[in-house]
């Protein structure tokens, strides 16, 4: 059973999301929060697997709430950002802070259910048509020497794997491109994550853009 906390300042949004998620056999909504402060409190109290976090909320925005929640619970919780904008600098900041992806509020409700399952399984919600464009646009503003030095530690094959991850390819697709076994591709991806200190694909992609090995739009 996947446990969820929904953090959004709009009551109708929380209620509609809750109704859809609670109708699933494998998902249970433990609680709701109307702002970032309440989101932190609910997570400390209820220890959910996944937090649906609105980007813009009163008292404390979703970005800072995400940082604090992940700092406190680490890999025990996954944060899925919710936004009404497909290009939003707050979302890029949240990905850097450790969020596992983001979802547009206007997306079909079936996508919400899928997204919760994806991030609960330890994967990043990575829609190339939106997320990659967002990361590419804002990563060039926040390049760091530390990010570049970590990428420089990768072998040639690992750098190639990271470039493919940044393009949105799955392990299966990476294996096909490199003509290697899927298990070998998975092992390469895991080593890349370890060297970069990335918890999932979203953070690895941010590192790739910040280091300049992937150019936005290409």
CSV table of C-alpha atoms in Angstrom, one decimal, residues 44-148:
chain,number,residue,atom,x,y,z
A,44,UNK,CA,6.6,14.1,10.4
A,45,UNK,CA,3.4,12.8,11.9
A,46,UNK,CA,2.2,10.4,9.2
A,47,UNK,CA,5.5,9.3,7.5
A,48,UNK,CA,4.0,8.9,4.0
A,49,UNK,CA,5.7,7.2,1.1
A,50,UNK,CA,4.8,10.0,-1.3
A,51,UNK,CA,4.0,13.7,-0.9
A,52,UNK,CA,2.1,15.6,-3.6
A,53,UNK,CA,3.5,19.1,-3.1
A,54,UNK,CA,2.1,22.2,-4.7
A,55,UNK,CA,4.8,24.6,-5.8
A,56,UNK,CA,3.1,27.9,-4.6
A,57,UNK,CA,1.5,27.9,-1.2
A,58,UNK,CA,1.1,30.4,1.6
A,59,UNK,CA,3.3,30.6,4.7
A,60,UNK,CA,5.9,28.3,3.2
A,61,UNK,CA,6.2,27.4,-0.5
A,62,UNK,CA,6.6,23.9,-1.8
A,63,UNK,CA,10.2,24.3,-2.6
A,64,UNK,CA,11.3,25.1,0.9
A,65,UNK,CA,8.9,22.5,2.3
A,66,UNK,CA,10.4,19.9,0.0
A,67,UNK,CA,14.0,20.7,1.2
A,68,UNK,CA,13.0,20.4,4.8
A,69,UNK,CA,11.0,17.2,4.4
A,70,UNK,CA,13.8,15.5,2.4
A,71,UNK,CA,16.4,16.7,4.8
A,72,UNK,CA,14.5,15.1,7.6
A,73,UNK,CA,13.4,11.8,6.0
A,74,UNK,CA,15.8,11.3,3.0
A,75,UNK,CA,15.0,8.3,0.9
A,76,UNK,CA,12.1,7.3,3.1
A,77,UNK,CA,9.8,9.7,1.2
A,78,UNK,CA,9.4,10.8,-2.4
A,79,UNK,CA,8.1,14.3,-3.4
A,80,UNK,CA,6.1,14.8,-6.5
A,81,UNK,CA,5.7,18.5,-7.3
A,82,UNK,CA,2.4,19.9,-8.6
A,83,UNK,CA,2.2,23.0,-10.7
A,84,UNK,CA,-0.1,24.9,-13.1
A,85,UNK,CA,2.9,25.9,-15.2
A,86,UNK,CA,5.0,23.7,-17.4
A,87,UNK,CA,7.9,26.1,-17.1
A,88,UNK,CA,8.4,27.2,-13.5
A,89,UNK,CA,11.8,27.9,-11.9
A,90,UNK,CA,10.5,26.7,-8.6
A,91,UNK,CA,10.1,23.3,-10.0
A,92,UNK,CA,13.7,23.2,-11.2
A,93,UNK,CA,14.8,24.2,-7.7
A,94,UNK,CA,12.7,21.4,-6.2
A,95,UNK,CA,14.4,18.9,-8.5
A,96,UNK,CA,17.8,20.1,-7.3
A,97,UNK,CA,16.5,19.8,-3.7
A,98,UNK,CA,15.7,16.1,-4.3
A,99,UNK,CA,12.1,16.0,-5.6
A,100,UNK,CA,11.4,13.0,-7.8
A,101,UNK,CA,9.6,14.9,-10.6
A,102,UNK,CA,6.6,17.1,-11.2
A,103,UNK,CA,3.1,16.9,-12.6
A,104,UNK,CA,0.9,19.6,-14.2
A,105,UNK,CA,-2.4,20.0,-12.3
A,106,UNK,CA,-4.1,20.1,-15.7
A,107,UNK,CA,-2.9,16.5,-16.5
A,108,UNK,CA,-5.5,13.8,-16.7
A,109,UNK,CA,-6.3,12.2,-13.3
A,110,UNK,CA,-5.1,8.9,-14.6
A,111,UNK,CA,-1.7,10.5,-14.9
A,112,UNK,CA,-1.8,11.4,-11.3
A,113,UNK,CA,-2.3,7.8,-10.2
A,114,UNK,CA,0.5,6.6,-12.5
A,115,UNK,CA,2.8,9.4,-11.2
A,116,UNK,CA,2.3,8.3,-7.6
A,117,UNK,CA,3.1,4.7,-8.4
A,118,UNK,CA,6.2,5.7,-10.4
A,119,UNK,CA,7.8,7.8,-7.7
A,120,UNK,CA,6.8,5.3,-5.0
A,121,UNK,CA,8.7,2.6,-6.8
A,122,UNK,CA,11.8,4.8,-6.6
A,123,UNK,CA,11.8,6.1,-10.1
A,124,UNK,CA,11.7,9.7,-11.3
A,125,UNK,CA,8.6,11.1,-13.1
A,126,UNK,CA,10.4,12.2,-16.2
A,127,UNK,CA,8.3,13.4,-19.1
A,128,UNK,CA,10.8,14.4,-21.8
A,129,UNK,CA,8.3,16.9,-23.4
A,130,UNK,CA,8.1,19.0,-20.3
A,131,UNK,CA,10.6,18.1,-17.6
A,132,UNK,CA,13.6,18.0,-19.8
A,133,UNK,CA,12.8,21.3,-21.3
A,134,UNK,CA,12.4,22.9,-17.9
A,135,UNK,CA,15.6,21.5,-16.6
A,136,UNK,CA,17.5,22.5,-19.7
A,137,UNK,CA,16.2,26.1,-19.5
A,138,UNK,CA,17.1,26.7,-15.9
A,139,UNK,CA,20.2,24.5,-15.4
A,140,UNK,CA,22.3,26.8,-17.5
A,141,UNK,CA,21.7,29.5,-14.9
A,142,UNK,CA,22.8,27.4,-12.0
A,143,UNK,CA,25.9,25.5,-13.2
A,144,UNK,CA,28.2,24.6,-10.3
A,145,UNK,CA,31.8,23.7,-10.2
A,146,UNK,CA,30.9,20.8,-7.8
A,147,UNK,CA,28.5,19.4,-10.3
A,148,UNK,CA,31.1,19.6,-13.1
